[in-house]
Tab-separated table of C-alpha atoms in Angstrom:
chain	number	residue	atom	x	y	z
A	17	MET	CA	21.566	-21.809	16.368
A	18	ILE	CA	19.235	-18.928	15.193
A	19	ALA	CA	18.241	-16.075	17.430
A	20	LEU	CA	16.116	-12.987	16.938
A	21	HIS	CA	16.611	-10.411	19.785
A	22	GLY	CA	14.214	-7.517	20.044
A	23	ILE	CA	13.456	-7.524	16.208
A	24	THR	CA	11.451	-4.438	15.268
A	25	LYS	CA	9.876	-3.464	11.934
A	26	ARG	CA	7.918	-0.448	10.968
A	27	PHE	CA	6.646	0.893	7.823
A	28	GLY	CA	6.617	4.638	8.132
A	29	THR	CA	4.881	5.175	11.333
A	30	HIS	CA	2.874	1.840	11.209
A	31	SER	CA	4.615	-0.597	13.338
A	32	VAL	CA	4.466	-4.288	11.920
A	33	PHE	CA	5.974	-5.934	15.049
A	34	GLU	CA	7.963	-4.644	18.074
A	35	ASP	CA	10.522	-6.528	19.958
A	36	ILE	CA	10.292	-10.035	18.612
A	37	ASP	CA	12.499	-12.645	20.323
A	38	LEU	CA	12.860	-16.135	18.856
A	39	THR	CA	15.369	-18.726	19.192
A	40	LEU	CA	16.034	-22.105	17.370
A	41	GLU	CA	18.285	-24.822	17.777
A	42	GLN	CA	19.988	-26.506	15.141
A	43	GLY	CA	17.642	-28.939	13.504
A	44	GLU	CA	14.652	-27.522	15.077
A	45	ILE	CA	11.535	-27.092	12.861
A	46	ILE	CA	9.232	-24.231	13.681
A	47	VAL	CA	5.778	-23.416	12.233
A	48	ILE	CA	4.495	-19.960	12.495
A	49	ILE	CA	0.669	-19.782	12.432
A	50	GLY	CA	-1.737	-16.777	12.925
A	51	PRO	CA	-4.315	-14.338	11.195
A	52	SER	CA	-3.411	-12.747	8.053
A	53	GLY	CA	-1.589	-9.233	8.319
A	54	THR	CA	-0.088	-10.161	11.678
A	55	GLY	CA	3.637	-9.860	10.475
A	56	LYS	CA	4.525	-13.601	9.949
A	57	SER	CA	5.717	-13.190	6.370
A	58	THR	CA	7.574	-9.803	7.378
A	59	LEU	CA	9.214	-11.466	10.357
A	60	LEU	CA	10.609	-14.184	7.972
A	61	ARG	CA	11.566	-11.734	5.434
A	62	CYS	CA	13.487	-9.766	7.987
A	63	ILE	CA	15.733	-12.838	8.881
A	64	ASN	CA	16.775	-12.920	5.187
A	65	TYR	CA	17.227	-9.166	5.097
A	66	LEU	CA	14.555	-8.962	2.103
A	67	GLU	CA	13.054	-6.353	4.526
A	68	THR	CA	15.432	-4.250	6.664
A	69	PRO	CA	14.571	-4.566	10.336
A	70	ASP	CA	14.567	-1.375	12.261
A	71	ALA	CA	15.969	-2.588	15.592
A	72	GLY	CA	17.205	-5.870	16.998
A	73	ARG	CA	19.920	-8.392	16.818
A	74	LEU	CA	19.990	-11.249	14.330
A	75	THR	CA	22.285	-14.455	15.177
A	76	VAL	CA	22.543	-17.160	12.611
A	77	GLY	CA	25.323	-19.605	13.347
A	78	ASP	CA	28.626	-17.935	14.027
A	79	LEU	CA	27.250	-14.552	12.510
A	80	SER	CA	25.457	-12.220	14.793
A	81	LEU	CA	24.738	-8.540	13.706
A	82	ASP	CA	23.215	-5.573	15.118
A	83	VAL	CA	20.410	-4.607	12.466
A	84	THR	CA	20.817	-0.922	12.900
A	85	ARG	CA	24.383	-0.983	11.725
A	86	ALA	CA	24.883	-4.123	9.458
A	87	SER	CA	27.364	-3.623	6.650
A	88	ARG	CA	26.726	-4.810	3.085
A	89	GLN	CA	29.230	-7.666	3.740
A	90	GLU	CA	27.253	-8.636	6.931
A	91	ILE	CA	24.079	-8.671	5.094
A	92	LEU	CA	25.597	-10.835	2.206
A	93	ALA	CA	26.903	-13.061	4.811
A	94	LEU	CA	23.600	-13.557	6.467
A	95	ARG	CA	21.790	-14.200	3.271
A	96	ARG	CA	24.595	-16.849	2.494
A	97	ARG	CA	23.512	-18.643	5.896
A	98	THR	CA	19.708	-18.409	5.110
A	99	ALA	CA	17.623	-19.548	2.434
A	100	PHE	CA	14.314	-18.594	1.342
A	101	VAL	CA	11.250	-20.544	-0.290
A	102	PHE	CA	8.689	-18.040	-1.845
A	103	GLN	CA	5.008	-18.251	-2.093
A	104	SER	CA	5.187	-17.500	-5.752
A	105	TYR	CA	8.086	-19.902	-6.254
A	106	ALA	CA	10.117	-17.044	-7.800
A	107	LEU	CA	12.083	-19.137	-10.116
A	108	PHE	CA	14.621	-17.600	-12.455
A	109	ALA	CA	12.354	-17.637	-15.619
A	110	ASN	CA	15.498	-17.489	-17.952
A	111	LYS	CA	16.837	-20.541	-16.414
A	112	THR	CA	16.427	-24.388	-16.438
A	113	ALA	CA	15.360	-26.277	-13.451
A	114	LEU	CA	18.823	-27.480	-13.033
A	115	ASP	CA	20.405	-23.898	-13.653
A	116	ASN	CA	17.932	-22.431	-11.222
A	117	ILE	CA	19.269	-24.946	-8.499
A	118	CYS	CA	22.941	-24.451	-9.522
A	119	GLU	CA	22.730	-20.599	-9.857
A	120	GLY	CA	23.730	-19.854	-6.276
A	121	MET	CA	26.348	-22.693	-6.075
A	122	ILE	CA	28.225	-21.272	-8.966
A	123	VAL	CA	27.686	-17.411	-8.374
A	124	VAL	CA	27.688	-17.218	-4.686
A	125	ASP	CA	29.713	-20.241	-3.626
A	126	GLY	CA	32.013	-20.232	-6.480
A	127	LEU	CA	31.827	-24.025	-7.355
A	128	SER	CA	32.790	-24.924	-10.750
A	129	LYS	CA	30.103	-25.545	-13.313
A	130	ALA	CA	30.941	-29.491	-13.305
A	131	GLU	CA	30.787	-29.558	-9.580
A	132	ALA	CA	27.581	-27.504	-9.350
A	133	HIS	CA	25.759	-29.551	-11.805
A	134	ALA	CA	26.710	-32.844	-10.203
A	135	ARG	CA	25.172	-31.536	-7.020
A	136	GLY	CA	22.382	-30.044	-8.695
A	137	ARG	CA	21.398	-33.408	-10.311
A	138	GLU	CA	21.632	-34.954	-6.966
A	139	ILE	CA	19.297	-32.316	-5.534
A	140	LEU	CA	16.890	-32.915	-8.636
A	141	GLU	CA	16.776	-36.564	-7.803
A	142	ARG	CA	15.914	-35.828	-4.188
A	143	ILE	CA	13.098	-33.547	-5.161
A	144	GLY	CA	11.726	-36.112	-7.725
A	145	LEU	CA	12.463	-33.944	-10.900
A	146	ALA	CA	15.521	-35.978	-12.284
A	147	ASP	CA	13.847	-35.875	-15.713
A	148	LYS	CA	13.184	-32.104	-15.564
A	149	ALA	CA	16.573	-30.912	-15.304
A	150	ASN	CA	16.388	-29.028	-18.829
A	151	ALA	CA	12.688	-27.713	-18.298
A	152	TYR	CA	12.002	-24.149	-18.033
A	153	PRO	CA	9.873	-22.918	-15.232
A	154	ALA	CA	7.171	-22.095	-17.631
A	155	SER	CA	6.724	-25.567	-18.574
A	156	LEU	CA	6.433	-26.933	-15.199
A	157	SER	CA	3.168	-27.314	-12.958
A	158	GLY	CA	2.934	-25.212	-9.897
A	159	GLY	CA	4.092	-28.130	-7.711
A	160	GLN	CA	7.078	-28.769	-9.633
A	161	GLN	CA	8.150	-25.171	-9.728
A	162	GLN	CA	7.822	-24.983	-5.995
A	163	ARG	CA	9.912	-28.164	-5.555
A	164	VAL	CA	12.464	-26.485	-7.655
A	165	GLY	CA	12.292	-23.529	-5.438
A	166	ILE	CA	12.929	-25.806	-2.294
A	167	GLY	CA	15.665	-27.481	-4.550
A	168	ARG	CA	17.415	-24.097	-4.805
A	169	ALA	CA	17.050	-23.397	-1.095
A	170	MET	CA	18.691	-26.847	-0.409
A	171	ALA	CA	21.527	-26.146	-2.722
A	172	ALA	CA	22.309	-23.006	-0.808
A	173	LYS	CA	23.393	-25.359	2.373
A	174	ALA	CA	22.022	-22.806	4.683
A	175	GLU	CA	21.901	-23.081	8.280
A	176	VAL	CA	18.145	-22.338	8.175
A	177	ILE	CA	15.423	-22.612	5.178
A	178	LEU	CA	12.669	-19.963	5.568
A	179	PHE	CA	9.442	-21.020	3.929
A	180	ASP	CA	7.112	-18.181	3.329
A	181	GLU	CA	3.460	-19.766	2.914
A	182	PRO	CA	5.047	-22.341	0.409
A	183	THR	CA	1.659	-23.782	-0.484
A	184	SER	CA	-0.690	-20.901	-0.408
A	185	ALA	CA	-0.408	-20.141	-4.256
A	186	LEU	CA	-0.852	-23.806	-5.341
A	187	ASP	CA	-3.787	-25.537	-6.744
A	188	PRO	CA	-4.827	-28.154	-4.171
A	189	GLU	CA	-3.774	-31.107	-6.342
A	190	TRP	CA	0.077	-29.916	-5.927
A	191	VAL	CA	-0.121	-29.255	-2.309
A	192	ASP	CA	0.785	-32.707	-1.120
A	193	GLU	CA	3.899	-33.238	-3.040
A	194	VAL	CA	5.319	-29.952	-1.831
A	195	LEU	CA	4.372	-30.943	1.826
A	196	SER	CA	5.978	-34.312	1.353
A	197	LEU	CA	9.123	-32.852	0.245
A	198	MET	CA	9.194	-30.518	3.163
A	199	LYS	CA	8.580	-33.551	5.735
A	200	GLN	CA	11.361	-35.534	4.120
A	201	LEU	CA	13.683	-32.346	4.814
A	202	ALA	CA	12.307	-32.120	8.244
A	203	LEU	CA	13.150	-36.033	8.675
A	204	GLU	CA	16.620	-35.150	7.692
A	205	ARG	CA	16.634	-32.510	10.415
A	206	GLN	CA	17.103	-29.382	8.219
A	207	THR	CA	16.539	-26.427	10.462
A	208	MET	CA	13.391	-24.488	9.071
A	209	ILE	CA	11.083	-21.833	10.015
A	210	VAL	CA	7.682	-22.199	7.999
A	211	VAL	CA	4.815	-19.640	7.921
A	212	SER	CA	1.968	-21.647	6.924
A	213	HIS	CA	-1.795	-22.086	7.100
A	214	GLU	CA	-1.336	-25.831	6.735
A	215	MET	CA	-2.321	-26.904	10.355
A	216	GLN	CA	-1.962	-30.609	9.745
A	217	PHE	CA	1.490	-30.267	8.617
A	218	ALA	CA	2.297	-28.049	11.582
A	219	ARG	CA	0.857	-30.787	13.777
A	220	GLU	CA	2.826	-33.655	12.235
A	221	VAL	CA	6.099	-32.040	11.434
A	222	ALA	CA	6.850	-28.943	13.714
A	223	ASP	CA	8.882	-29.335	16.862
A	224	ARG	CA	7.451	-26.114	18.103
A	225	VAL	CA	4.164	-24.163	16.812
A	226	VAL	CA	4.450	-20.384	17.239
A	227	PHE	CA	1.083	-18.426	17.264
A	228	MET	CA	1.423	-14.694	16.029
A	229	ASP	CA	-1.196	-11.955	16.206
A	230	GLU	CA	-1.101	-8.369	15.808
A	231	GLY	CA	2.646	-8.296	15.593
A	232	ARG	CA	3.221	-10.313	18.869
A	233	ILE	CA	4.122	-13.666	19.575
A	234	ILE	CA	1.231	-14.734	21.588
A	235	GLU	CA	2.094	-18.280	22.751
A	236	GLN	CA	4.323	-21.095	21.521
A	237	GLY	CA	4.891	-24.600	22.324
A	238	PRO	CA	4.953	-28.477	21.027
A	239	PRO	CA	2.185	-28.884	18.628
A	240	ASP	CA	0.454	-31.348	20.842
A	241	GLU	CA	-0.009	-28.864	23.362
A	242	LEU	CA	-0.630	-25.763	21.548
A	243	PHE	CA	-3.352	-27.546	19.273
A	244	THR	CA	-5.190	-29.331	21.990
A	245	ASN	CA	-4.535	-26.902	25.102
A	246	PRO	CA	-4.167	-23.434	23.899
A	247	ARG	CA	-3.813	-21.010	26.808
A	248	ASP	CA	-4.466	-17.664	25.270
A	249	LYS	CA	-7.860	-16.450	24.286
A	250	ARG	CA	-6.758	-15.286	20.993
A	251	THR	CA	-5.026	-18.574	20.167
A	252	GLN	CA	-8.173	-20.527	21.127
A	253	ARG	CA	-10.194	-18.245	18.952
A	254	PHE	CA	-7.986	-18.479	15.915
A	255	LEU	CA	-7.523	-22.489	16.149
A	256	ARG	CA	-11.363	-22.680	16.515
A	257	LYS	CA	-11.836	-20.882	13.414
A	258	VAL	CA	-9.330	-22.671	11.429
A	259	LEU	CA	-9.812	-26.138	12.674
A	260	ALA	CA	-13.722	-25.839	12.133
A	261	ASN	CA	-13.104	-26.087	8.437
A	262	ASN	CA	-10.084	-28.409	8.500
A	263	PRO	CA	-9.794	-30.634	11.476
A	264	VAL	CA	-6.521	-31.816	12.482
A	265	VAL	CA	-5.984	-35.496	13.488
B	29	MET	CA	6.253	10.520	-70.027
B	30	HIS	CA	9.311	9.665	-68.572
B	31	VAL	CA	10.118	5.851	-68.724
B	32	LEU	CA	12.127	4.123	-65.964
B	33	ASP	CA	15.580	3.854	-67.151
B	34	LEU	CA	16.383	0.436	-66.095
B	35	ASP	CA	19.824	0.312	-67.795
B	36	TYR	CA	20.770	3.327	-65.799
B	37	MET	CA	19.807	1.906	-62.454
B	38	LEU	CA	21.499	-1.420	-63.241
B	39	GLY	CA	24.620	0.623	-63.941
B	40	LEU	CA	24.116	2.680	-60.880
B	41	LEU	CA	23.506	-0.307	-58.285
B	42	PRO	CA	27.097	-1.474	-57.897
B	43	ILE	CA	28.098	2.135	-57.459
B	44	LEU	CA	25.694	2.722	-54.790
B	45	LEU	CA	26.257	-0.589	-53.166
B	46	GLY	CA	30.059	0.420	-52.786
B	47	TYR	CA	28.746	3.049	-50.308
B	48	LEU	CA	26.526	0.709	-48.405
B	49	PRO	CA	29.424	-0.561	-46.004
B	50	LEU	CA	29.958	2.886	-44.957
B	51	THR	CA	26.356	3.525	-43.994
B	52	LEU	CA	26.150	0.227	-42.208
B	53	GLU	CA	29.558	0.933	-40.260
B	54	MET	CA	28.227	4.176	-39.066
B	55	ALA	CA	24.824	2.580	-37.872
B	56	GLY	CA	26.744	-0.540	-36.343
B	57	ALA	CA	29.208	1.698	-34.493
B	58	GLY	CA	26.444	4.128	-33.371
B	59	MET	CA	24.254	1.043	-32.276
B	60	LEU	CA	27.279	-0.588	-30.135
B	61	ALA	CA	28.068	2.634	-28.402
B	62	ALA	CA	24.369	3.513	-27.953
B	63	LEU	CA	23.611	0.233	-26.369
B	64	VAL	CA	26.266	0.618	-23.809
B	65	LEU	CA	25.315	4.206	-23.128
B	66	ALA	CA	21.589	3.262	-22.948
B	67	CYS	CA	22.303	0.365	-20.560
B	68	LEU	CA	24.246	2.692	-18.113
B	69	LEU	CA	21.600	5.366	-18.350
B	70	ALA	CA	18.812	2.748	-17.760
B	71	VAL	CA	20.682	1.202	-14.609
B	72	VAL	CA	21.235	4.854	-13.123
B	73	ARG	CA	17.550	5.519	-13.694
B	74	VAL	CA	16.318	2.206	-12.281
B	75	GLN	CA	18.465	2.475	-9.075
B	76	ARG	CA	17.888	6.304	-8.960
B	77	THR	CA	21.701	6.739	-8.300
B	78	PRO	CA	21.653	10.140	-6.557
B	79	GLY	CA	22.903	12.914	-8.916
B	80	LEU	CA	23.568	10.703	-11.795
B	81	ASN	CA	19.798	10.131	-11.890
B	82	ALA	CA	18.805	13.785	-12.478
B	83	LEU	CA	21.677	14.038	-15.188
B	84	ALA	CA	20.526	11.024	-16.918
B	85	MET	CA	17.043	12.507	-16.955
B	86	LEU	CA	18.238	15.809	-18.476
B	87	PHE	CA	20.292	13.955	-20.927
B	88	ILE	CA	17.446	11.998	-22.064
B	89	SER	CA	15.023	14.878	-21.981
B	90	PHE	CA	17.301	16.810	-24.361
B	91	PHE	CA	18.156	14.207	-26.818
B	92	ARG	CA	14.584	13.090	-27.310
B	93	GLY	CA	13.271	16.420	-27.332
B	94	THR	CA	15.258	17.943	-30.197
B	95	PRO	CA	15.684	16.834	-33.819
B	96	LEU	CA	18.412	14.611	-34.619
B	97	LEU	CA	19.258	16.954	-37.529
B	98	VAL	CA	19.530	19.952	-35.287
B	99	GLN	CA	21.925	17.681	-32.955
B	100	LEU	CA	24.008	16.801	-35.910
B	101	PHE	CA	24.354	20.577	-37.048
B	102	LEU	CA	25.029	21.412	-33.362
B	103	PHE	CA	27.953	18.790	-33.034
B	104	TYR	CA	29.486	19.412	-36.438
B	105	TYR	CA	29.304	23.086	-37.063
B	106	GLY	CA	28.397	24.529	-33.759
B	107	LEU	CA	30.318	22.834	-30.962
B	108	PRO	CA	33.887	23.314	-32.682
B	109	GLN	CA	33.381	27.136	-32.438
B	110	ILE	CA	33.333	26.709	-28.589
B	111	LEU	CA	35.537	23.731	-28.040
B	112	THR	CA	38.233	24.331	-30.444
B	113	PHE	CA	39.781	20.757	-30.241
B	114	LEU	CA	36.732	19.630	-32.044
B	115	VAL	CA	37.546	21.395	-35.153
B	116	ALA	CA	39.173	18.332	-36.498
B	117	ILE	CA	35.900	16.397	-36.040
B	118	ASN	CA	35.092	14.867	-39.366
B	119	GLY	CA	31.594	14.254	-40.666
B	120	ILE	CA	31.568	10.510	-39.989
B	121	THR	CA	32.711	10.722	-36.427
B	122	ALA	CA	29.982	13.635	-35.949
B	123	THR	CA	27.308	11.269	-37.286
B	124	ILE	CA	28.363	8.372	-35.165
B	125	LEU	CA	28.357	10.596	-32.137
B	126	GLY	CA	24.940	12.234	-32.925
B	127	LEU	CA	23.479	8.818	-33.507
B	128	THR	CA	24.745	7.547	-30.497
B	129	LEU	CA	23.465	10.154	-28.146
B	130	HIS	CA	20.248	10.556	-29.785
B	131	PHE	CA	19.265	6.814	-29.996
B	132	SER	CA	20.829	5.888	-26.462
B	133	ALA	CA	18.078	8.395	-25.063
B	134	TYR	CA	15.255	6.386	-26.716
B	135	MET	CA	16.843	3.135	-25.997
B	136	ALA	CA	17.728	3.951	-22.242
B	137	GLU	CA	13.762	4.410	-21.690
B	138	SER	CA	12.824	1.250	-23.329
B	139	ILE	CA	15.813	-0.795	-21.434
B	140	ARG	CA	14.781	0.904	-18.245
B	141	ALA	CA	11.016	-0.260	-18.827
B	142	ALA	CA	12.181	-3.873	-19.473
B	143	ILE	CA	14.289	-4.000	-16.345
B	144	VAL	CA	11.366	-2.759	-14.318
B	145	GLY	CA	9.223	-5.264	-15.788
B	146	VAL	CA	11.245	-8.430	-14.488
B	147	ASP	CA	9.405	-9.881	-11.928
B	148	ARG	CA	10.334	-8.505	-8.534
B	149	SER	CA	10.045	-11.798	-6.752
B	150	GLN	CA	13.184	-13.110	-8.771
B	151	THR	CA	15.098	-10.088	-7.731
B	152	GLU	CA	14.206	-11.219	-4.211
B	153	ALA	CA	15.105	-14.900	-4.982
B	154	ALA	CA	18.522	-13.854	-6.287
B	155	LEU	CA	19.300	-11.523	-3.189
B	156	SER	CA	17.789	-14.300	-0.817
B	157	ILE	CA	20.586	-16.687	-2.041
B	158	GLY	CA	23.316	-14.083	-1.431
B	159	MET	CA	23.959	-12.530	-4.875
B	160	THR	CA	25.282	-9.235	-5.111
B	161	GLN	CA	23.371	-6.279	-6.977
B	162	GLY	CA	25.966	-6.626	-9.754
B	163	GLN	CA	25.336	-10.408	-9.919
B	164	LEU	CA	21.738	-10.065	-9.890
B	165	MET	CA	21.716	-7.645	-12.826
B	166	GLN	CA	24.101	-9.411	-14.879
B	167	ARG	CA	22.619	-12.944	-14.416
B	168	ILE	CA	19.074	-12.465	-13.717
B	169	VAL	CA	17.576	-9.170	-14.715
B	170	LEU	CA	19.498	-8.053	-17.850
B	171	PRO	CA	19.143	-11.458	-19.857
B	172	GLN	CA	15.292	-11.296	-19.196
B	173	ALA	CA	15.211	-7.494	-20.012
B	174	THR	CA	17.134	-8.243	-23.215
B	175	ARG	CA	14.335	-10.467	-24.326
B	176	VAL	CA	11.740	-7.786	-23.664
B	177	ALA	CA	13.691	-4.918	-24.966
B	178	THR	CA	14.919	-6.706	-28.073
B	179	PRO	CA	12.007	-6.008	-30.358
B	180	THR	CA	12.243	-2.443	-29.763
B	181	LEU	CA	15.913	-1.946	-29.874
B	182	MET	CA	15.780	-3.749	-33.284
B	183	ASN	CA	13.468	-1.165	-34.352
B	184	TYR	CA	15.729	1.621	-33.064
B	185	PHE	CA	18.590	-0.121	-35.039
B	186	ILE	CA	16.387	-0.223	-38.199
B	187	ASP	CA	15.724	3.567	-37.649
B	188	MET	CA	19.293	4.196	-37.133
B	189	ILE	CA	20.345	2.835	-40.217
B	190	LYS	CA	17.842	5.083	-42.147
B	191	ALA	CA	18.930	8.124	-40.118
B	192	THR	CA	22.528	7.754	-41.253
B	193	SER	CA	21.275	9.349	-44.553
B	194	LEU	CA	21.370	12.571	-42.645
B	195	ALA	CA	25.318	12.252	-42.710
B	196	PHE	CA	25.119	13.548	-46.285
B	197	THR	CA	24.093	17.081	-44.732
B	198	LEU	CA	27.557	16.992	-42.943
B	199	GLY	CA	29.354	16.512	-46.340
B	200	VAL	CA	29.766	12.674	-45.834
B	201	THR	CA	29.331	10.657	-48.973
B	202	GLU	CA	27.502	7.632	-47.766
B	203	LEU	CA	24.639	5.823	-49.691
B	204	MET	CA	22.418	8.841	-49.593
B	205	GLY	CA	25.218	11.365	-50.330
B	206	ALA	CA	26.327	9.099	-53.294
B	207	THR	CA	23.000	9.040	-54.647
B	208	GLN	CA	22.583	12.620	-54.555
B	209	LYS	CA	25.799	13.091	-56.460
B	210	GLU	CA	25.224	10.709	-58.944
B	211	ALA	CA	21.397	11.909	-59.550
B	212	ALA	CA	22.869	15.574	-59.959
B	213	GLY	CA	25.323	14.409	-62.809
B	214	SER	CA	22.475	12.281	-64.692
B	215	PHE	CA	19.390	14.383	-63.927
B	216	LEU	CA	17.924	10.926	-63.330
B	217	TYR	CA	16.647	11.824	-59.845
B	218	PHE	CA	13.706	9.370	-59.877
B	219	GLU	CA	15.688	6.355	-60.834
B	220	ALA	CA	18.485	7.088	-58.371
B	221	PHE	CA	16.390	7.781	-55.362
B	222	LEU	CA	14.159	4.898	-56.185
B	223	LEU	CA	17.209	2.621	-56.091
B	224	ALA	CA	18.548	4.273	-52.932
B	225	ALA	CA	15.261	3.660	-51.220
B	226	ILE	CA	15.169	-0.130	-52.486
B	227	ILE	CA	18.447	-0.794	-51.155
B	228	TYR	CA	17.610	0.623	-47.715
B	229	TRP	CA	14.473	-1.376	-47.955
B	230	ILE	CA	16.056	-4.644	-48.580
B	231	VAL	CA	18.585	-3.987	-45.936
B	232	VAL	CA	15.898	-3.376	-43.496
B	233	GLU	CA	13.927	-6.537	-44.574
B	234	ILE	CA	16.965	-8.524	-43.829
B	235	LEU	CA	17.232	-7.068	-40.365
B	236	SER	CA	13.584	-7.700	-39.776
B	237	TRP	CA	14.109	-11.331	-40.867
B	238	LEU	CA	16.884	-11.481	-38.362
B	239	GLN	CA	14.892	-9.867	-35.671
B	240	ARG	CA	12.315	-12.481	-35.816
B	241	ARG	CA	14.805	-15.339	-35.665
B	242	LEU	CA	16.375	-13.709	-32.635
B	243	GLU	CA	12.961	-13.150	-30.898
B	244	LYS	CA	12.308	-16.917	-31.411
B	245	ARG	CA	15.657	-17.974	-29.831
B	246	LEU	CA	15.116	-15.639	-26.938
B	247	ASN	CA	11.519	-16.790	-26.263
B	248	ARG	CA	12.770	-20.506	-26.018
B	249	ALA	CA	12.622	-20.461	-22.312
B	250	TYR	CA	9.380	-19.179	-22.091
B	251	GLN	CA	7.193	-21.650	-24.218
B	252	ARG	CA	4.775	-23.900	-22.354
């Protein structure tokens, strides 16, 4: 189970969000939507401690920590239970696709090189890049790089994978291959939290859609409900604007 | 008109080459020590380690801000007057020490720039999978910074080889000191120093060739 209680983040005196509560069951898939600059990405980054939350309690699996006094060990433990997929892929430029996937297994989990490579090749197979094991990121397309980024997150065997706008930086031609990989993971009931503007994906894949605006969770529910019957005015306005250009079926 | 005495130069060549190992040893030892020190300084600067950062900045400022020759004289002639245990310091050790401190100050700044230049998102990616700061530095940041810093560091190494010639002012008979002695005996200054110049030049050219090969290797991962 993943639980956020009273998570608060401020930059200086500016409050990004206050007192956010969010709970996920194992195997649940949540998509967070909302206007730009409402703190969706920052919230995601707080769960992985890439941003330090200012208040609240984070629970991931058997680990629960008070963010105001988390020790370095607890932060490492939290990061080992969560994995992150970045908008900009953020692959290690000095490592091959296979090594990008294996790096964490070797360095963090302490697997032998042989074990890690065997698992790494399985993952490459699953993300459809078995033939690119020895390719460096610079020689891969955006879509391929992002699939390796997802592969790296899969290798972490995390309780939850956090996706931060995974298709926003992609050329349109590569978006589908990344989304279909994410769907495949969803079918395997990989717990995930996705921040995305892909409404169609949210509609098809999410168990629950969370609408955030101005640092608050305004409304959440199953996609059928939220997309067809949004209760709050702000949700209605946002969906009208977004769906006018890209209707969801 | 003075005609170039080639026979003299040919005879001098093996003598001078006999001193080349000492020149290269001083530069090699200086470079290794300077690399280690520069990496430490750079990491302190990047992480802004409290206290140490200010010290590192002072160190870099002093050793970049004063001439190498002044530093060498300070270590060899000056310091032993204050710190008596240094009286036994010989010219070779003083040279290596001077080269190390002087060049580490320059190298620290280029290593720092290379570290800062590594894409920040890769740092986050490494942290996100649970790597420690040390693992992140060692496995992700430093290897990439090495590639960026290598051309500049090789230039400093080349500079350092040439700077070993200052050791002769501390009474060390290395390539330059030997040339000086030979020339003073034969009065053929032009031949002697021309030969010394050519030897330095060839050594530097060989290093430049190595540098290009090294850079090609380091760039392998970044070819599209």
